[in-house]
Amino acid sequence: MIDKYNREIDYVRISVTDRCNLRCVYCMPKEGVTFLPHSAVMTCEEIVSIAECFGELGIRKIKLTGGEPLVRKDIIGLVGKLKQIKGIEKVTLTTNGIYLEEQLEALIKAGIDGINISLDTLDQNKFTELTGFDGLLKVRESITKALAYQNVPIKINCVPLRKFHDKDSLLALAALAKDTKLHVRFIEVMPLGYGKHMEGYSEQEIIDILRSSYRELEQYTKSLGNGPGKYYSIPGFQGKIGFISAVSHEFCSSCNRVRLTSAGILKTCLQYSGGTDIKAALREGSSKEEIKDMIKNAIDRKPESHVFTKDRPAFSETLEDKGMSQIGG
């Protein structure tokens, strides 16, 4: 699909749950948030039906997100069903890694095409402070097991925060890409929900830190996934170092994605609160053609850009006040 700003929309991030087994400080408070009742969350059949519409409209890549997608009991079957949809070329997943080791083999058999694992620190105490749980060992074990499947790309997602990271801790995270074929990505904290109160590092600051130890850092020009990540090569490293800096290095002009929340709301821009209730239409008996028209109309209204760094919205929609676990990470 091509939107009115001539962007090809070929990627959808589908949140399968708003629930999570961690409480990362930039995502939700330690006491948690009010979760959706199960009846309000899309069923597996509803997700597949909507994904079939996406496939017929030109969406080629699906990322399953949450919350934490691996807390959903039917996640393996869902992956397998999505892989069978005509037009869908890749189904990937992002996870915090706590349950990954025990479900990894089943995910591989279901056909998962790539896995992103969130890991913000290699320090056990800081991990507990960041996430609310003592789970670093479980995540490290999941990463080790996942790397045994060499045909499935593994990426590490880190949100660098000044309160929790210094030069040495950032270099230690980057070094994970040295001896293994995984890519380490530094993701700019989003000024949404609890992330509004967090001070992060800029992309340039991290590049400067990396260059203080690895002077031959060079930009990598080939694609390494579905989205807008910018990657660098370091001599002697098997993996790449990536950056996703949506605020300071706005990439809206090349945005190729939309999001479907666990409640079935199609959001065409992360920052705006508006959306199209696809699940409600499906439950009211709308036909596949009617659902496809809703998707096309929503994408036709996709805004030109976010306004994180601007004084006011580019148009009349209100700004999002929900956290990332509720929107879909």
Short mmCIF file of C-alpha atoms in Angstrom, two decimals:
data_model
loop_
_atom_site.label_atom_id
_atom_site.label_comp_id
_atom_site.label_asym_id
_atom_site.label_seq_id
_atom_site.Cartn_x
_atom_site.Cartn_y
_atom_site.Cartn_z
CA MET A 1 0.00 0.00 0.00
CA ILE A 2 1.15 3.52 -0.79
CA ASP A 3 -0.07 6.33 1.46
CA LYS A 4 -0.73 9.92 0.43
CA TYR A 5 2.88 10.88 1.21
CA ASN A 6 4.12 8.20 -1.20
CA ARG A 7 5.37 5.90 1.53
CA GLU A 8 5.06 2.17 0.99
CA ILE A 9 3.34 0.60 3.99
CA ASP A 10 4.39 -3.04 4.13
CA TYR A 11 4.92 -3.73 7.84
CA VAL A 12 2.52 -4.13 10.76
CA ARG A 13 3.37 -4.52 14.44
CA ILE A 14 0.62 -6.55 16.11
CA SER A 15 0.35 -6.46 19.89
CA VAL A 16 -1.08 -9.75 21.10
CA THR A 17 -1.43 -8.73 24.77
CA ASP A 18 -1.07 -5.72 27.05
CA ARG A 19 0.16 -7.97 29.87
CA CYS A 20 3.81 -8.33 30.84
CA ASN A 21 5.80 -10.28 33.42
CA LEU A 22 8.25 -7.38 33.92
CA ARG A 23 7.80 -3.79 35.07
CA CYS A 24 10.42 -1.85 33.12
CA VAL A 25 10.63 1.68 34.49
CA TYR A 26 10.07 3.39 31.12
CA CYS A 27 7.00 1.26 30.40
CA MET A 28 4.89 0.87 33.54
CA PRO A 29 5.05 1.40 37.32
CA LYS A 30 6.13 -1.36 39.71
CA GLU A 31 2.55 -1.92 40.81
CA GLY A 32 1.53 -2.43 37.19
CA VAL A 33 -1.36 -0.92 35.29
CA THR A 34 -5.00 -1.88 34.78
CA PHE A 35 -4.98 -4.57 32.11
CA LEU A 36 -7.68 -5.11 29.55
CA PRO A 37 -10.22 -7.82 30.34
CA HIS A 38 -9.53 -10.94 28.29
CA SER A 39 -12.73 -10.39 26.34
CA ALA A 40 -11.39 -7.06 25.06
CA VAL A 41 -8.19 -8.60 23.66
CA MET A 42 -8.18 -9.94 20.11
CA THR A 43 -8.56 -13.69 19.83
CA CYS A 44 -6.14 -15.75 17.76
CA GLU A 45 -8.81 -16.13 15.07
CA GLU A 46 -9.40 -12.37 14.96
CA ILE A 47 -5.69 -11.64 14.62
CA VAL A 48 -5.41 -14.13 11.78
CA SER A 49 -8.49 -12.71 10.00
CA ILE A 50 -7.13 -9.17 10.18
CA ALA A 51 -3.67 -10.35 9.13
CA GLU A 52 -5.23 -12.00 6.05
CA CYS A 53 -6.65 -8.60 5.11
CA PHE A 54 -3.23 -7.02 5.64
CA GLY A 55 -1.64 -9.65 3.40
CA GLU A 56 -4.13 -9.01 0.62
CA LEU A 57 -3.44 -5.26 0.85
CA GLY A 58 0.33 -5.55 0.49
CA ILE A 59 1.58 -5.92 4.05
CA ARG A 60 4.51 -8.33 3.87
CA LYS A 61 6.00 -8.31 7.37
CA ILE A 62 4.46 -8.88 10.80
CA LYS A 63 6.11 -8.24 14.16
CA LEU A 64 4.37 -9.73 17.20
CA THR A 65 4.69 -7.55 20.29
CA GLY A 66 3.01 -6.92 23.65
CA GLY A 67 3.25 -6.34 26.54
CA GLU A 68 5.15 -9.58 26.50
CA PRO A 69 3.87 -11.81 23.68
CA LEU A 70 5.21 -15.02 25.25
CA VAL A 71 2.78 -14.75 28.18
CA ARG A 72 0.02 -15.53 25.70
CA LYS A 73 -0.73 -19.26 25.79
CA ASP A 74 -1.62 -19.60 22.10
CA ILE A 75 1.38 -17.68 20.78
CA ILE A 76 3.02 -20.70 19.11
CA GLY A 77 -0.13 -21.63 17.20
CA LEU A 78 -0.61 -18.01 16.21
CA VAL A 79 2.88 -17.81 14.72
CA GLY A 80 2.21 -20.95 12.71
CA LYS A 81 -1.11 -19.63 11.37
CA LEU A 82 0.35 -16.25 10.42
CA LYS A 83 3.14 -18.00 8.53
CA GLN A 84 0.53 -19.68 6.32
CA ILE A 85 -1.10 -16.43 5.20
CA LYS A 86 -0.65 -15.63 1.53
CA GLY A 87 1.44 -12.51 1.03
CA ILE A 88 3.05 -12.53 4.47
CA GLU A 89 6.77 -13.08 3.97
CA LYS A 90 8.13 -12.66 7.50
CA VAL A 91 6.75 -13.15 11.00
CA THR A 92 9.07 -11.97 13.77
CA LEU A 93 8.69 -11.41 17.50
CA THR A 94 9.99 -9.11 20.20
CA THR A 95 10.31 -10.43 23.75
CA ASN A 96 11.91 -9.67 27.10
CA GLY A 97 13.45 -13.15 26.99
CA ILE A 98 12.25 -14.47 30.33
CA TYR A 99 10.10 -17.23 28.78
CA LEU A 100 11.98 -17.53 25.52
CA GLU A 101 14.26 -20.43 26.40
CA GLU A 102 11.36 -22.76 27.19
CA GLN A 103 9.38 -21.76 24.08
CA LEU A 104 12.20 -21.27 21.60
CA GLU A 105 12.17 -24.70 19.98
CA ALA A 106 8.41 -24.51 19.40
CA LEU A 107 8.75 -21.02 17.92
CA ILE A 108 11.43 -22.25 15.52
CA LYS A 109 9.23 -25.16 14.44
CA ALA A 110 6.32 -22.76 13.93
CA GLY A 111 8.51 -20.82 11.49
CA ILE A 112 9.50 -17.64 13.34
CA ASP A 113 11.78 -15.56 11.09
CA GLY A 114 13.55 -13.41 13.68
CA ILE A 115 13.58 -12.58 17.38
CA ASN A 116 14.31 -9.29 19.13
CA ILE A 117 15.24 -9.58 22.81
CA SER A 118 15.06 -6.62 25.18
CA LEU A 119 18.12 -6.34 27.42
CA ASP A 120 18.96 -2.99 28.95
CA THR A 121 21.84 -3.95 31.21
CA LEU A 122 24.29 -6.76 31.99
CA ASP A 123 24.43 -5.79 35.67
CA GLN A 124 22.23 -8.05 37.79
CA ASN A 125 21.34 -5.40 40.37
CA LYS A 126 20.54 -2.79 37.76
CA PHE A 127 18.48 -5.33 35.81
CA THR A 128 16.36 -5.94 38.91
CA GLU A 129 16.00 -2.21 39.49
CA LEU A 130 15.09 -1.58 35.86
CA THR A 131 12.60 -4.41 35.43
CA GLY A 132 11.35 -5.10 38.94
CA PHE A 133 12.49 -8.75 38.75
CA ASP A 134 15.68 -10.77 39.15
CA GLY A 135 15.66 -12.27 35.66
CA LEU A 136 18.97 -11.44 34.03
CA LEU A 137 20.22 -15.04 34.09
CA LYS A 138 17.05 -16.26 32.35
CA VAL A 139 17.47 -13.67 29.60
CA ARG A 140 21.15 -14.52 29.09
CA GLU A 141 20.29 -18.22 28.88
CA SER A 142 17.61 -17.48 26.29
CA ILE A 143 20.05 -15.47 24.18
CA THR A 144 22.61 -18.27 24.28
CA LYS A 145 20.04 -20.86 23.23
CA ALA A 146 18.63 -18.63 20.46
CA LEU A 147 22.08 -18.12 18.95
CA ALA A 148 22.29 -21.87 18.29
CA TYR A 149 19.70 -21.37 15.52
CA GLN A 150 21.93 -19.60 13.04
CA ASN A 151 19.22 -19.13 10.40
CA VAL A 152 17.09 -16.99 12.77
CA PRO A 153 18.45 -13.43 13.21
CA ILE A 154 18.73 -12.33 16.84
CA LYS A 155 18.77 -8.68 17.87
CA ILE A 156 19.25 -7.14 21.30
CA ASN A 157 17.21 -4.02 22.07
CA CYS A 158 18.61 -1.66 24.69
CA VAL A 159 17.02 1.59 25.88
CA PRO A 160 19.98 3.60 27.23
CA LEU A 161 19.08 5.77 30.24
CA ARG A 162 21.36 8.13 32.12
CA LYS A 163 20.15 6.85 35.49
CA PHE A 164 21.23 3.30 34.72
CA HIS A 165 23.99 3.47 32.12
CA ASP A 166 27.52 4.80 31.99
CA LYS A 167 30.25 4.47 29.36
CA ASP A 168 31.41 1.06 30.55
CA SER A 169 27.92 -0.46 30.68
CA LEU A 170 27.13 0.74 27.15
CA LEU A 171 30.42 -0.65 25.84
CA ALA A 172 29.68 -3.98 27.56
CA LEU A 173 26.32 -4.21 25.82
CA ALA A 174 27.86 -3.35 22.45
CA ALA A 175 30.48 -6.05 23.00
CA LEU A 176 27.77 -8.72 22.87
CA ALA A 177 27.98 -8.33 19.09
CA LYS A 178 31.68 -9.11 19.01
CA ASP A 179 31.84 -12.87 19.39
CA THR A 180 28.33 -13.82 18.28
CA LYS A 181 26.16 -13.10 15.27
CA LEU A 182 23.68 -10.92 17.07
CA HIS A 183 23.01 -7.25 16.49
CA VAL A 184 22.87 -4.83 19.42
CA ARG A 185 20.51 -1.90 18.95
CA PHE A 186 20.28 1.23 21.07
CA ILE A 187 16.72 2.53 21.02
CA GLU A 188 15.96 6.11 21.98
CA VAL A 189 13.55 6.33 24.91
CA MET A 190 10.16 7.47 23.62
CA PRO A 191 8.53 10.48 25.34
CA LEU A 192 5.34 8.50 25.88
CA GLY A 193 3.81 7.25 29.10
CA TYR A 194 6.48 6.72 31.76
CA GLY A 195 9.19 7.34 29.18
CA LYS A 196 8.35 11.04 29.36
CA HIS A 197 10.21 11.25 32.66
CA MET A 198 13.36 9.43 31.55
CA GLU A 199 16.54 11.07 30.30
CA GLY A 200 18.34 9.02 27.69
CA TYR A 201 21.50 9.21 25.63
CA SER A 202 21.55 10.66 22.14
CA GLU A 203 22.68 8.55 19.22
CA GLN A 204 25.74 10.74 18.75
CA GLU A 205 26.75 10.38 22.40
CA ILE A 206 26.73 6.60 22.10
CA ILE A 207 28.62 6.72 18.82
CA ASP A 208 31.26 8.89 20.51
CA ILE A 209 31.51 6.37 23.36
CA LEU A 210 31.91 3.51 20.90
CA ARG A 211 34.54 5.40 18.91
CA SER A 212 36.53 6.00 22.09
CA SER A 213 37.19 2.24 22.06
CA TYR A 214 36.52 1.28 18.45
CA ARG A 215 37.81 4.03 16.19
CA GLU A 216 36.97 2.17 12.98
CA LEU A 217 33.22 2.35 13.48
CA GLU A 218 31.74 2.51 9.97
CA GLN A 219 28.14 2.89 8.83
CA TYR A 220 26.60 -0.26 7.35
CA THR A 221 24.43 0.53 4.35
CA LYS A 222 22.54 -2.74 3.83
CA SER A 223 19.12 -3.50 5.31
CA LEU A 224 18.97 -5.57 8.51
CA GLY A 225 15.27 -5.93 9.19
CA ASN A 226 11.79 -4.52 8.82
CA GLY A 227 12.23 -1.02 10.13
CA PRO A 228 14.34 2.13 10.16
CA GLY A 229 17.39 1.02 12.12
CA LYS A 230 20.75 2.57 11.24
CA TYR A 231 23.65 0.14 11.65
CA TYR A 232 27.43 0.30 12.07
CA SER A 233 30.18 -2.25 11.58
CA ILE A 234 33.17 -2.65 13.89
CA PRO A 235 36.21 -4.62 12.66
CA GLY A 236 36.35 -7.99 14.43
CA PHE A 237 32.67 -7.95 15.38
CA GLN A 238 30.40 -10.67 14.01
CA GLY A 239 27.26 -8.59 14.61
CA LYS A 240 26.35 -4.97 13.97
CA ILE A 241 25.59 -2.04 16.26
CA GLY A 242 22.27 -0.37 15.50
CA PHE A 243 20.37 2.77 16.43
CA ILE A 244 16.67 3.57 16.34
CA SER A 245 16.35 7.26 17.16
CA ALA A 246 12.78 8.19 16.31
CA VAL A 247 12.84 11.59 18.00
CA SER A 248 16.30 13.07 17.41
CA HIS A 249 16.73 11.47 13.97
CA GLU A 250 13.16 11.55 12.71
CA PHE A 251 12.54 8.98 9.95
CA CYS A 252 8.83 9.69 9.38
CA SER A 253 9.38 10.38 5.68
CA SER A 254 10.30 6.73 5.18
CA CYS A 255 7.94 5.20 7.75
CA ASN A 256 6.64 1.88 6.44
CA ARG A 257 4.64 0.69 9.45
CA VAL A 258 1.30 0.68 11.19
CA ARG A 259 0.36 -0.83 14.57
CA LEU A 260 -2.53 -2.99 15.70
CA THR A 261 -3.05 -2.85 19.46
CA SER A 262 -4.11 -5.88 21.48
CA ALA A 263 -7.58 -4.32 21.64
CA GLY A 264 -7.73 -4.32 17.84
CA ILE A 265 -7.19 -0.60 17.30
CA LEU A 266 -5.24 0.21 14.14
CA LYS A 267 -2.84 3.07 14.85
CA THR A 268 -0.99 4.66 11.96
CA CYS A 269 1.33 6.81 14.11
CA LEU A 270 2.67 5.99 17.55
CA GLN A 271 2.26 9.50 18.93
CA TYR A 272 -1.39 10.16 18.19
CA SER A 273 -4.23 8.75 20.29
CA GLY A 274 -6.59 8.21 17.37
CA GLY A 275 -7.14 4.86 15.74
CA THR A 276 -9.58 2.64 13.85
CA ASP A 277 -11.39 -0.08 15.79
CA ILE A 278 -10.91 -3.07 13.49
CA LYS A 279 -11.81 -5.64 16.16
CA ALA A 280 -15.19 -4.03 16.83
CA ALA A 281 -16.03 -4.05 13.14
CA LEU A 282 -15.02 -7.70 12.90
CA ARG A 283 -17.18 -8.64 15.89
CA GLU A 284 -20.12 -6.75 14.40
CA GLY A 285 -19.93 -8.96 11.33
CA SER A 286 -18.14 -6.74 8.82
CA SER A 287 -16.99 -8.57 5.71
CA LYS A 288 -13.38 -8.98 4.69
CA GLU A 289 -13.82 -6.33 2.00
CA GLU A 290 -15.25 -3.91 4.55
CA ILE A 291 -12.32 -4.56 6.90
CA LYS A 292 -9.88 -3.99 4.04
CA ASP A 293 -11.60 -0.69 3.21
CA MET A 294 -11.26 0.38 6.86
CA ILE A 295 -7.54 -0.40 6.76
CA LYS A 296 -7.05 1.47 3.49
CA ASN A 297 -8.96 4.50 4.77
CA ALA A 298 -6.91 4.53 7.99
CA ILE A 299 -3.63 4.38 6.08
CA ASP A 300 -4.88 7.17 3.81
CA ARG A 301 -5.14 9.31 6.97
CA LYS A 302 -1.67 8.38 8.24
CA PRO A 303 -0.03 11.65 9.37
CA GLU A 304 3.08 12.97 7.70
CA SER A 305 5.13 12.92 10.89
CA HIS A 306 5.13 12.85 14.66
CA VAL A 307 5.45 16.12 16.56
CA PHE A 308 7.66 15.12 19.47
CA THR A 309 10.01 17.99 18.64
CA LYS A 310 7.38 20.46 17.42
CA ASP A 311 5.17 22.90 19.32
CA ARG A 312 1.78 21.50 18.32
CA PRO A 313 0.20 18.67 16.34
CA ALA A 314 0.35 18.85 12.57
CA PHE A 315 -3.41 18.24 12.51
CA SER A 316 -6.32 18.03 14.93
CA GLU A 317 -5.72 14.63 16.54
CA THR A 318 -4.94 14.50 20.24
CA LEU A 319 -1.63 13.11 21.46
CA GLU A 320 -1.26 9.62 22.92
CA ASP A 321 -1.26 9.39 26.73
CA LYS A 322 -1.05 5.60 27.07
CA GLY A 323 2.15 3.70 27.86
CA MET A 324 4.01 1.48 25.41
CA SER A 325 2.64 -1.76 26.88
CA GLN A 326 -0.88 -0.52 26.18
CA ILE A 327 -0.13 0.74 22.68
CA GLY A 328 2.06 -2.17 21.64
CA GLY A 329 5.85 -1.99 21.97
#
